[in-house]
Amino acid sequence: MALVIDACAAQHQGDRKEQQDRVLIVPHTNLRGVALAVVADGMGGHTGGALAADQMVHTARQNLTQFSPEEETPEKMLRSCLHEAHMLIKASRLMNEMNPHSTVVMMLIQPGRMSWLHCGDSRLYHFRDKALIGRTKDHSYVEQLLSRGRITPEQALVHPSRNVLLTSVGGNDEPLFDYAETTDLQSGDAYVLCSDGLWAYFSDEELGGIVASHTAREACEKLVEQARLRAGGHGDNLSIAIVKLKEKEVAAKPKPFPGFAGRPQQKVGSV
């Protein structure tokens, strides 16, 4: 079964003074069927977060152009993106007084394989039709409390320390990250990469339902619109990238011209 991709990315500044998120879906320049999706949520004061997110996206784009499956595994490629961006962001502190750092979630798309890596609380969701197959676990204080059973998912959404991260790209320490991949690709699969400015307003069930019932572009538009309404004038920057898989449509064979079925072929002049 041949699969094709329906993909779209979108973002909104929210109610912040500056857009410090960056989002990207870019194809490989030479390899057919290879692409990279990235969402980076920058932090670090005025322009600092934008600098960090810019560097993360720029590094990922550059590494994609050099990626060759024969010479490098997807995990090694994504790890390199993370660590190179981390070093460059830290080096930028020497040239300014800002404290730039960023979260990131990246997914490398290859024929028959999806591979992803994340650091911080930018997320990847994997849906099959409306059902949640899995999502990344945030590197955050609240996620830690949740995994230990000390708070409920409902309490996590409103916890006063929900924005406290345990790691980031460009932070003081080496970034923590998680890597995963799948080769079980099916029609109806959808991968949603997004910053916390978007996922904070949706349950897993609602997010999966919207993505399943719309094209990637329509789902992006609807989710951004709903997040903005629910923010009530206090919304963060938000970014989203959606990659959906669907079965390739086979062109139908042309039907015989009416009145000529079963007869020898004849030339028919233009009308």
XYZ file of N, CA and C in Angstrom:
813
model
N 0.846 -1.196 0.000
C 0.000 0.000 0.000
C 0.880 1.244 0.000
N 0.743 2.056 -1.020
C 1.509 3.292 -1.119
C 0.836 4.385 -0.288
N 1.650 5.114 0.464
C 1.140 6.192 1.301
C 1.651 7.536 0.804
N 0.825 8.544 0.925
C 1.229 9.908 0.598
C 1.032 10.776 1.834
N 1.702 11.907 1.837
C 1.696 12.799 3.000
C 0.860 14.037 2.736
N 0.064 14.395 3.729
C -0.659 15.663 3.764
C -0.102 16.419 4.964
N 0.579 17.527 4.734
C 1.273 18.220 5.825
C 1.018 19.718 5.779
N 1.061 20.327 6.958
C 0.888 21.781 7.049
C 1.468 22.252 8.381
N 1.959 23.483 8.400
C 2.467 24.106 9.621
C 1.816 25.467 9.791
N 1.633 25.876 11.043
C 1.006 27.175 11.317
C 1.493 27.689 12.663
N 1.384 28.993 12.861
C 1.711 29.585 14.158
C 0.986 30.907 14.344
N 0.950 31.361 15.589
C 0.314 32.631 15.935
C 1.108 33.250 17.077
N 1.215 34.558 17.064
C 1.966 35.257 18.106
C 1.242 35.243 19.441
N -0.043 34.941 19.408
C -0.815 34.982 20.638
C -0.932 36.402 21.154
N -0.856 36.554 22.464
C -0.970 37.881 23.062
C 0.366 38.380 23.606
N 1.447 37.794 23.093
C 2.785 38.223 23.484
C 3.264 39.379 22.603
N 4.283 40.094 23.062
C 4.826 41.215 22.301
C 5.694 40.750 21.147
N 6.143 39.502 21.218
C 7.062 39.000 20.209
C 6.795 37.528 19.953
N 6.990 37.108 18.698
C 6.874 35.689 18.349
C 8.226 35.025 18.552
N 8.326 34.155 19.562
C 9.581 33.475 19.842
C 9.532 31.986 19.508
N 8.415 31.527 18.956
C 8.322 30.166 18.419
C 8.835 30.154 16.987
N 9.320 29.012 16.559
C 9.646 28.795 15.156
C 9.132 27.418 14.759
N 8.602 27.315 13.544
C 8.067 26.047 13.050
C 8.516 25.857 11.606
N 8.759 24.599 11.231
C 9.331 24.321 9.921
C 8.927 22.930 9.455
N 8.535 22.812 8.198
C 8.449 21.528 7.505
C 9.196 21.722 6.195
N 10.299 20.971 6.009
C 11.137 21.193 4.838
C 11.550 19.849 4.237
N 11.487 19.703 2.903
C 11.932 18.463 2.270
C 13.448 18.442 2.094
N 14.004 17.247 2.013
C 15.418 17.088 1.695
C 15.647 17.578 0.268
N 16.778 18.213 0.035
C 17.031 18.791 -1.291
C 17.290 17.735 -2.355
N 17.730 16.537 -1.954
C 18.096 15.522 -2.941
C 17.380 14.186 -2.785
N 16.915 13.863 -1.584
C 16.335 12.553 -1.322
C 14.812 12.604 -1.381
N 14.248 11.871 -2.289
C 12.794 11.831 -2.451
C 12.146 11.151 -1.244
N 11.102 11.764 -0.718
C 10.371 11.177 0.400
C 10.980 11.435 1.760
N 12.056 12.230 1.817
C 12.704 12.561 3.092
C 12.426 14.023 3.418
N 11.994 14.284 4.643
C 11.675 15.648 5.066
C 11.872 15.762 6.572
N 11.831 16.981 7.065
C 12.014 17.241 8.493
C 10.966 18.233 8.966
N 10.346 17.926 10.097
C 9.403 18.839 10.743
C 9.987 19.251 12.086
N 9.921 20.550 12.400
C 10.519 21.075 13.633
C 9.591 22.104 14.258
N 9.432 22.028 15.582
C 8.803 23.094 16.357
C 9.758 23.446 17.483
N 10.151 24.714 17.558
C 11.062 25.203 18.606
C 10.383 26.354 19.340
N 10.350 26.276 20.659
C 9.716 27.286 21.503
C 10.820 28.010 22.268
N 11.148 29.231 21.821
C 12.248 29.971 22.405
C 11.890 30.669 23.699
N 12.885 30.785 24.582
C 12.725 31.466 25.873
C 14.000 32.243 26.169
N 13.885 33.223 27.051
C 15.098 33.931 27.456
C 15.022 35.436 27.338
N 13.878 36.018 27.651
C 13.784 37.472 27.633
C 13.619 38.027 26.230
N 13.608 39.339 26.145
C 13.364 40.048 24.896
C 14.366 39.621 23.826
N 13.885 39.096 22.736
C 14.629 38.614 21.557
C 15.510 37.391 21.827
N 15.785 37.084 23.106
C 16.633 35.939 23.412
C 16.014 34.625 22.964
N 14.738 34.449 23.240
C 14.057 33.220 22.845
C 13.990 33.067 21.340
N 13.750 34.172 20.651
C 13.694 34.126 19.188
C 15.047 33.725 18.624
N 16.124 34.228 19.214
C 17.465 33.883 18.763
C 17.708 32.388 18.915
N 17.323 31.834 20.064
C 17.542 30.409 20.321
C 16.719 29.538 19.379
N 15.447 29.879 19.198
C 14.586 29.093 18.310
C 15.058 29.186 16.868
N 15.490 30.377 16.455
C 16.047 30.553 15.107
C 17.249 29.643 14.891
N 18.127 29.610 15.890
C 19.333 28.789 15.773
C 18.987 27.305 15.701
N 17.995 26.887 16.494
C 17.571 25.487 16.488
C 17.054 25.093 15.118
N 16.194 25.908 14.536
C 15.609 25.604 13.232
C 16.663 25.668 12.131
N 17.534 26.667 12.198
C 18.591 26.808 11.194
C 19.530 25.594 11.208
N 19.926 25.167 12.393
C 20.815 24.013 12.518
C 20.150 22.752 11.985
N 18.881 22.567 12.303
C 18.151 21.389 11.819
C 18.064 21.378 10.299
N 17.783 22.531 9.720
C 17.688 22.625 8.254
C 19.035 22.289 7.599
N 20.111 22.821 8.169
C 21.436 22.561 7.619
C 21.810 21.084 7.717
N 21.506 20.476 8.854
C 21.828 19.061 9.035
C 21.022 18.166 8.104
N 19.811 18.571 7.787
C 18.996 17.780 6.867
C 19.633 17.720 5.489
N 20.198 18.830 5.023
C 20.797 18.845 3.688
C 21.983 17.889 3.599
N 22.617 17.594 4.741
C 23.785 16.716 4.756
C 23.429 15.274 5.117
N 22.161 15.022 5.418
C 21.759 13.686 5.868
C 21.740 12.688 4.722
N 22.358 11.533 4.968
C 22.349 10.421 4.021
C 22.068 9.143 4.801
N 20.978 8.437 4.510
C 20.633 7.220 5.269
C 21.715 6.150 5.218
N 22.528 6.149 4.161
C 23.593 5.156 4.046
C 24.750 5.445 5.002
N 24.881 6.690 5.430
C 26.023 7.084 6.247
C 25.665 7.468 7.680
N 24.390 7.690 7.936
C 23.997 8.224 9.240
C 22.609 7.714 9.609
N 22.432 7.297 10.864
C 21.115 6.867 11.322
C 20.249 8.092 11.627
N 18.931 7.934 11.605
C 18.059 9.056 11.976
C 18.353 9.571 13.384
N 18.629 8.654 14.310
C 18.914 9.082 15.682
C 20.168 9.939 15.746
N 21.214 9.512 15.046
C 22.459 10.288 15.048
C 22.236 11.658 14.437
N 21.455 11.728 13.362
C 21.199 13.010 12.706
C 20.454 13.967 13.647
N 19.414 13.461 14.319
C 18.626 14.314 15.209
C 19.421 14.708 16.454
N 20.220 13.789 16.970
C 21.096 14.117 18.103
C 22.077 15.236 17.718
N 22.628 15.140 16.515
C 23.570 16.159 16.050
C 22.904 17.521 15.967
N 21.677 17.557 15.464
C 20.922 18.819 15.415
C 20.829 19.436 16.804
N 20.458 18.612 17.773
C 20.254 19.091 19.134
C 21.548 19.628 19.746
N 22.612 18.838 19.670
C 23.855 19.214 20.343
C 24.568 20.373 19.641
N 24.517 20.418 18.324
C 25.128 21.543 17.617
C 24.403 22.844 17.935
N 23.063 22.799 17.921
C 22.296 24.002 18.260
C 22.567 24.418 19.706
N 22.669 23.453 20.600
C 22.941 23.744 22.015
C 24.254 24.514 22.172
N 25.303 24.050 21.515
C 26.612 24.707 21.623
C 26.586 26.109 21.018
N 25.897 26.254 19.881
C 25.851 27.554 19.222
C 25.030 28.566 20.018
N 23.951 28.099 20.632
C 23.123 28.995 21.452
C 23.901 29.440 22.689
N 24.608 28.498 23.324
C 25.417 28.865 24.493
C 26.513 29.854 24.112
N 27.121 29.659 22.943
C 28.187 30.565 22.492
C 27.658 31.970 22.263
N 26.376 32.084 21.874
C 25.809 33.403 21.593
C 25.721 34.266 22.846
N 25.763 33.635 24.022
C 25.717 34.414 25.265
C 26.945 35.309 25.411
N 28.036 34.896 24.794
C 29.268 35.674 24.896
C 29.166 37.004 24.158
N 28.205 37.070 23.211
C 28.083 38.272 22.390
C 26.934 39.174 22.829
N 26.175 38.754 23.832
C 25.085 39.591 24.320
C 24.801 39.241 25.772
N 23.910 39.966 26.376
C 23.585 39.754 27.787
C 22.293 38.982 27.969
N 21.817 38.369 26.910
C 20.581 37.607 26.998
C 20.860 36.196 27.510
N 19.800 35.484 27.821
C 19.909 34.099 28.280
C 19.069 33.221 27.359
N 19.486 33.060 26.105
C 18.657 32.350 25.140
C 18.646 30.841 25.358
N 17.468 30.248 25.291
C 17.338 28.802 25.275
C 15.994 28.446 24.643
N 15.810 27.171 24.343
C 14.637 26.763 23.574
C 14.280 25.316 23.880
N 13.011 24.999 23.768
C 12.583 23.607 23.698
C 12.552 23.227 22.223
N 12.438 21.945 21.931
C 12.331 21.536 20.532
C 11.708 20.154 20.429
N 10.958 19.942 19.365
C 10.536 18.612 18.948
C 10.785 18.534 17.447
N 11.474 17.464 17.002
C 11.835 17.286 15.596
C 11.405 15.897 15.133
N 10.934 15.806 13.905
C 10.594 14.503 13.329
C 11.202 14.381 11.944
N 11.996 13.330 11.747
C 12.587 13.031 10.453
C 11.684 12.040 9.727
N 11.242 12.437 8.540
C 10.340 11.621 7.727
C 11.149 10.915 6.653
N 11.027 9.584 6.597
C 11.647 8.790 5.545
C 10.627 7.783 5.022
N 10.786 7.290 3.803
C 9.874 6.254 3.315
C 9.870 5.051 4.260
N 8.706 4.752 4.839
C 8.576 3.612 5.731
C 9.035 3.823 7.147
N 9.411 5.054 7.528
C 9.916 5.297 8.882
C 9.669 6.737 9.315
N 9.252 6.888 10.574
C 9.162 8.189 11.236
C 10.039 8.140 12.475
N 10.909 9.138 12.650
C 11.822 9.181 13.791
C 11.726 10.555 14.434
N 11.675 10.600 15.762
C 11.530 11.907 16.406
C 12.345 11.994 17.695
N 12.646 13.241 18.057
C 13.412 13.562 19.258
C 12.818 14.828 19.852
N 12.754 14.896 21.186
C 12.255 16.133 21.800
C 13.034 16.451 23.065
N 13.058 17.742 23.372
C 13.707 18.268 24.571
C 12.811 19.364 25.128
N 12.405 19.235 26.395
C 11.524 20.236 26.993
C 10.066 19.832 26.908
N 9.183 20.822 26.715
C 7.748 20.519 26.718
C 7.055 20.801 25.386
N 7.811 20.917 24.310
C 7.186 20.886 22.984
C 6.922 19.419 22.667
N 5.739 19.106 22.181
C 5.280 17.721 22.120
C 5.126 17.168 20.708
N 5.161 15.834 20.636
C 4.724 15.102 19.453
C 3.627 14.139 19.871
N 2.498 14.188 19.163
C 1.398 13.241 19.338
C 1.334 12.335 18.112
N 1.081 11.060 18.331
C 0.869 10.118 17.240
C -0.547 9.563 17.373
N -1.373 9.888 16.387
C -2.746 9.393 16.348
C -2.904 8.401 15.202
N -3.802 7.457 15.376
C -4.243 6.590 14.274
C -5.746 6.772 14.175
N -6.168 7.465 13.112
C -7.536 7.981 13.047
C -7.733 8.849 14.292
N -8.715 8.576 15.141
C -8.927 9.432 16.311
C -8.180 8.949 17.548
N -7.664 7.725 17.496
C -7.070 7.112 18.688
C -5.638 7.579 18.910
N -5.302 7.872 20.159
C -3.942 8.254 20.515
C -3.075 7.001 20.632
N -2.044 6.922 19.806
C -1.084 5.832 19.893
C -0.027 6.141 20.946
N 0.352 7.408 21.030
C 1.319 7.812 22.043
C 1.685 9.265 21.897
N 2.307 9.816 22.936
C 2.826 11.178 22.872
C 4.093 11.261 23.697
N 4.911 12.253 23.393
C 6.135 12.464 24.150
C 5.815 12.909 25.574
N 6.715 12.613 26.494
C 6.569 13.051 27.877
C 7.416 14.296 28.101
N 6.791 15.337 28.622
C 7.482 16.603 28.839
C 8.639 16.432 29.829
N 9.697 17.165 29.582
C 10.785 17.255 30.554
C 10.471 18.457 31.456
N 9.518 18.266 32.335
C 9.048 19.357 33.184
C 8.781 18.853 34.591
N 8.724 19.781 35.522
C 8.458 19.450 36.926
C 7.077 18.825 37.075
N 6.098 19.380 36.385
C 4.731 18.871 36.505
C 4.605 17.468 35.921
N 5.273 17.211 34.798
C 5.234 15.863 34.221
C 5.859 14.858 35.185
N 6.873 15.277 35.889
C 7.515 14.421 36.886
C 6.537 14.082 38.007
N 5.802 15.084 38.489
C 4.789 14.850 39.515
C 3.695 13.911 39.000
N 3.316 14.112 37.743
C 2.262 13.306 37.137
C 2.687 11.843 37.023
N 3.927 11.613 36.564
C 4.409 10.248 36.387
C 4.556 9.520 37.720
N 4.729 10.269 38.811
C 4.836 9.656 40.143
C 3.483 9.515 40.823
N 2.416 9.941 40.136
C 1.079 9.816 40.681
C 0.739 10.808 41.768
N 1.508 11.880 41.866
C 1.277 12.859 42.926
C 0.229 13.899 42.541
N -0.045 14.046 41.247
C -1.123 14.912 40.780
C -1.858 14.213 39.648
N -3.054 14.681 39.347
C -3.860 14.124 38.256
C -3.607 14.923 36.976
N -3.981 14.368 35.796
C -3.846 15.144 34.557
C -4.598 16.470 34.603
N -5.736 16.489 35.273
C -6.516 17.727 35.392
C -5.773 18.760 36.242
N -5.142 18.298 37.315
C -4.372 19.205 38.172
C -3.125 19.722 37.457
N -2.560 18.888 36.589
C -1.352 19.293 35.857
C -1.615 20.503 34.972
N -2.824 20.592 34.403
C -3.150 21.684 33.489
C -3.166 23.047 34.176
N -3.422 23.067 35.485
C -3.539 24.349 36.203
C -2.507 24.475 37.316
N -1.535 23.582 37.352
C -0.527 23.615 38.416
C 0.296 24.904 38.311
N 0.584 25.561 39.450
C 1.328 26.838 39.393
C 2.751 26.699 38.851
N 3.308 25.480 38.854
C 4.669 25.277 38.341
C 4.676 24.554 36.997
N 3.567 24.666 36.258
C 3.458 23.908 35.008
C 4.444 24.384 33.931
N 5.012 25.570 34.087
C 5.961 26.072 33.084
C 7.418 25.850 33.484
N 7.650 25.146 34.591
C 9.020 24.898 35.050
C 9.602 23.703 34.299
N 10.665 23.943 33.528
C 11.292 22.890 32.733
C 12.515 22.320 33.447
N 12.801 21.057 33.171
C 13.980 20.397 33.730
C 15.176 20.489 32.793
N 14.936 20.869 31.548
C 16.024 20.940 30.570
C 15.610 21.838 29.414
N 16.589 22.251 28.627
C 16.317 23.033 27.424
C 17.555 23.041 26.552
N 17.402 23.437 25.308
C 18.531 23.585 24.393
C 19.134 24.968 24.638
N 20.426 25.004 24.935
C 21.088 26.269 25.229
C 21.149 26.589 26.703
N 20.611 25.699 27.562
C 20.664 25.918 29.002
C 22.055 25.679 29.559
N 22.169 25.771 30.877
C 23.478 25.622 31.517
C 24.026 24.203 31.385
N 23.145 23.214 31.443
C 23.569 21.818 31.397
C 23.311 21.220 30.019
N 23.924 20.064 29.770
C 23.649 19.349 28.528
C 22.162 19.020 28.456
N 21.542 19.202 27.295
C 20.093 18.985 27.206
C 19.702 17.519 27.344
N 18.662 17.278 28.140
C 18.042 15.958 28.181
C 17.166 15.807 26.951
N 17.020 14.593 26.472
C 16.136 14.388 25.325
C 15.657 12.943 25.310
N 14.587 12.706 24.586
C 14.087 11.357 24.333
C 13.967 11.162 22.832
N 14.289 9.944 22.397
C 14.226 9.602 20.977
C 13.313 8.394 20.805
N 12.550 8.389 19.711
C 11.694 7.243 19.395
C 11.474 7.197 17.889
N 11.028 6.055 17.405
C 10.726 5.931 15.987
C 9.725 4.810 15.771
N 9.150 4.776 14.590
C 8.242 3.696 14.217
C 8.384 3.404 12.736
N 8.237 2.123 12.400
C 8.176 1.701 10.996
C 6.791 1.148 10.674
N 5.911 1.193 11.664
C 4.533 0.727 11.482
C 3.682 1.899 10.999
N 3.760 2.177 9.700
C 3.050 3.319 9.126
C 1.788 2.827 8.424
N 0.677 3.490 8.717
C -0.601 3.100 8.126
C -1.380 4.323 7.677
N -2.242 4.108 6.721
C -3.163 5.170 6.325
C -4.022 5.542 7.528
N -4.190 6.819 7.775
C -4.922 7.281 8.952
C -4.017 7.725 10.084
N -2.704 7.458 9.957
C -1.758 7.942 10.962
C -1.611 9.459 10.851
N -1.460 10.101 11.985
C -1.215 11.549 12.010
C -0.216 11.853 13.122
N 0.715 12.742 12.815
C 1.727 13.178 13.779
C 1.566 14.679 13.974
N 1.402 15.080 15.221
C 1.188 16.487 15.553
C 2.338 16.963 16.424
N 3.100 17.932 15.935
C 4.174 18.554 16.699
C 3.679 19.936 17.105
N 3.803 20.297 18.386
C 3.276 21.600 18.800
C 3.935 22.096 20.076
N 3.889 23.410 20.257
C 4.401 24.044 21.472
C 3.309 24.057 22.536
N 3.695 24.372 23.773
C 2.719 24.342 24.863
C 1.664 25.429 24.717
N 1.944 26.443 23.911
C 0.940 27.472 23.663
C -0.276 26.940 22.926
N -0.140 25.753 22.326
C -1.288 25.126 21.669
C -1.828 23.945 22.467
N -0.951 22.994 22.851
C -1.488 21.771 23.460
C -2.167 22.018 24.805
N -1.847 23.114 25.464
C -2.436 23.389 26.777
C -3.955 23.541 26.731
N -4.510 23.775 25.554
C -5.945 24.046 25.447
C -6.771 22.859 24.947
N -6.143 21.693 24.786
C -6.876 20.559 24.223
C -6.581 19.271 24.973
N -7.631 18.466 25.147
C -7.428 17.106 25.632
C -6.892 16.265 24.478
N -6.323 15.119 24.791
C -5.831 14.224 23.747
C -6.957 13.822 22.805
N -8.119 13.534 23.383
C -9.266 13.084 22.584
C -9.734 14.158 21.614
N -9.816 15.396 22.084
C -10.279 16.478 21.218
C -9.270 16.760 20.116
N -8.002 16.762 20.472
C -6.954 17.015 19.489
C -6.986 15.953 18.396
N -7.090 14.680 18.783
C -7.139 13.603 17.808
C -8.363 13.666 16.921
N -9.503 14.034 17.499
C -10.734 14.126 16.720
C -10.680 15.208 15.663
N -10.137 16.352 16.016
C -10.035 17.460 15.056
C -9.079 17.108 13.924
N -7.940 16.521 14.265
C -6.952 16.172 13.246
C -7.492 15.091 12.303
N -8.212 14.112 12.852
C -8.719 13.003 12.037
C -9.796 13.440 11.063
N -10.580 14.437 11.434
C -11.743 14.805 10.624
C -11.491 15.972 9.677
N -10.239 16.423 9.577
C -9.914 17.532 8.688
C -8.618 17.269 7.941
N -8.413 17.989 6.864
C -7.103 17.963 6.215
C -6.089 18.611 7.154
N -4.809 18.438 6.873
C -3.777 19.038 7.718
C -3.944 20.553 7.798
N -4.222 21.189 6.674
C -4.386 22.641 6.659
C -5.609 23.074 7.470
N -6.737 22.380 7.259
C -7.961 22.727 7.986
C -7.786 22.504 9.485
N -7.106 21.413 9.861
C -6.889 21.123 11.273
C -6.013 22.193 11.921
N -4.961 22.621 11.226
C -4.109 23.701 11.747
C -4.927 24.962 11.996
N -5.729 25.340 11.023
C -6.540 26.553 11.143
C -7.514 26.449 12.315
N -8.166 25.299 12.432
C -9.174 25.135 13.479
C -8.537 25.115 14.866
N -7.410 24.434 15.010
C -6.755 24.343 16.312
C -6.199 25.693 16.757
N -5.614 26.440 15.842
C -5.110 27.772 16.186
C -6.271 28.676 16.590
N -7.344 28.617 15.823
C -8.517 29.446 16.133
C -9.087 29.108 17.510
N -9.244 27.819 17.813
C -9.804 27.414 19.097
C -8.873 27.780 20.256
N -7.577 27.602 20.065
C -6.618 27.957 21.118
C -6.678 29.446 21.427
N -6.822 30.257 20.394
C -6.887 31.703 20.596
C -8.156 32.101 21.365
N -9.255 31.453 21.032
C -10.507 31.746 21.729
C -10.415 31.352 23.198
N -9.831 30.195 23.458
C -9.754 29.685 24.820
C -8.720 30.422 25.661
N -7.770 31.079 25.015
C -6.754 31.837 25.751
C -7.352 33.081 26.410
N -8.427 33.575 25.860
C -9.113 34.712 26.460
C -8.268 35.967 26.569
N -7.422 36.192 25.586
C -6.593 37.396 25.597
C -5.303 37.261 26.373
N -4.979 36.042 26.826
C -3.749 35.829 27.604
C -2.933 34.673 27.026
N -2.994 34.499 25.732
C -2.362 33.360 25.097
C -0.883 33.546 24.824
N -0.157 32.438 24.907
C 1.266 32.395 24.593
C 1.436 32.282 23.078
N 2.690 32.429 22.597
C 3.002 32.051 21.217
C 2.555 30.612 21.028
N 2.083 30.279 19.839
C 1.709 28.885 19.585
C 2.134 28.480 18.183
N 2.570 27.238 18.072
C 3.042 26.698 16.795
C 2.619 25.247 16.667
N 2.346 24.826 15.437
C 1.904 23.460 15.192
C 2.349 23.001 13.809
N 2.729 21.743 13.713
C 3.011 21.099 12.428
C 2.280 19.767 12.422
N 1.521 19.508 11.378
C 0.741 18.268 11.266
C 1.203 17.501 10.035
N 1.473 16.218 10.220
C 1.839 15.328 9.120
C 0.870 14.153 9.139
N 0.054 14.040 8.103
C -0.932 12.963 8.010
C -0.564 12.013 6.872
N -0.812 10.735 7.087
C -0.563 9.727 6.066
C -1.892 9.208 5.529
N -1.985 9.101 4.232
C -3.192 8.545 3.631
C -2.811 7.691 2.430
N -3.715 6.775 2.094
C -3.447 5.868 0.987
C -3.471 6.623 -0.329
N -2.487 6.315 -1.167
C -2.408 6.970 -2.466
C -3.556 6.518 -3.351
N -4.244 7.489 -3.919
C -5.370 7.168 -4.790
C -4.870 6.723 -6.154
N -5.420 5.599 -6.622
C -5.070 5.085 -7.942
C -6.055 5.646 -8.943
N -5.516 6.247 -9.999
C -6.388 6.853 -11.008
C -7.255 5.775 -11.657
N -8.543 6.050 -11.758
C -9.471 5.092 -12.370
C -9.252 5.013 -13.878
N -9.412 3.809 -14.424
C -9.279 3.642 -15.868
C -10.443 4.330 -16.567
N -10.193 4.993 -17.698
C -11.290 5.672 -18.397
C -12.333 4.669 -18.893
N -13.579 5.037 -18.752
C -14.671 4.162 -19.197
C -14.813 4.242 -20.715
N -15.300 3.133 -21.349
C -15.521 3.168 -22.803
C -16.521 4.245 -23.179
N -16.327 4.799 -24.358
C -17.246 5.823 -24.842
C -18.629 5.188 -25.025
N -19.715 5.790 -24.491
C -21.062 5.219 -24.612
C -21.405 4.906 -26.066
N -21.908 3.707 -26.264
C -22.326 3.315 -27.610
C -21.286 2.525 -28.362
N -20.069 2.411 -27.808
C -19.008 1.688 -28.494
C -18.556 0.454 -27.705
N -19.198 0.167 -26.550
C -18.820 -0.988 -25.748
C -18.988 -2.268 -26.558
N -17.959 -3.081 -26.586
C -18.038 -4.366 -27.283
C -17.848 -4.265 -28.775
N -17.643 -3.085 -29.332
C -17.460 -2.928 -30.771
C -15.997 -2.679 -31.086
N -15.567 -2.907 -32.283
C -14.193 -2.560 -32.664
C -13.928 -1.080 -32.467
N -12.682 -0.733 -32.072
C -12.321 0.669 -31.860
C -12.495 1.468 -33.136
N -13.004 2.668 -33.005
C -13.164 3.574 -34.128
C -12.610 4.917 -33.743
N -12.116 5.651 -34.714
C -11.633 7.000 -34.453
C -12.834 7.935 -34.373
N -12.817 8.737 -33.321
C -13.904 9.666 -33.134
C -13.342 11.078 -33.265
N -13.865 11.867 -34.109
C -13.368 13.216 -34.316
C -13.727 14.123 -33.162
N -13.043 15.245 -33.080
C -13.310 16.181 -32.011
C -14.677 16.817 -32.198
N -15.278 17.136 -31.054
C -16.622 17.707 -31.099
C -16.534 19.221 -31.273
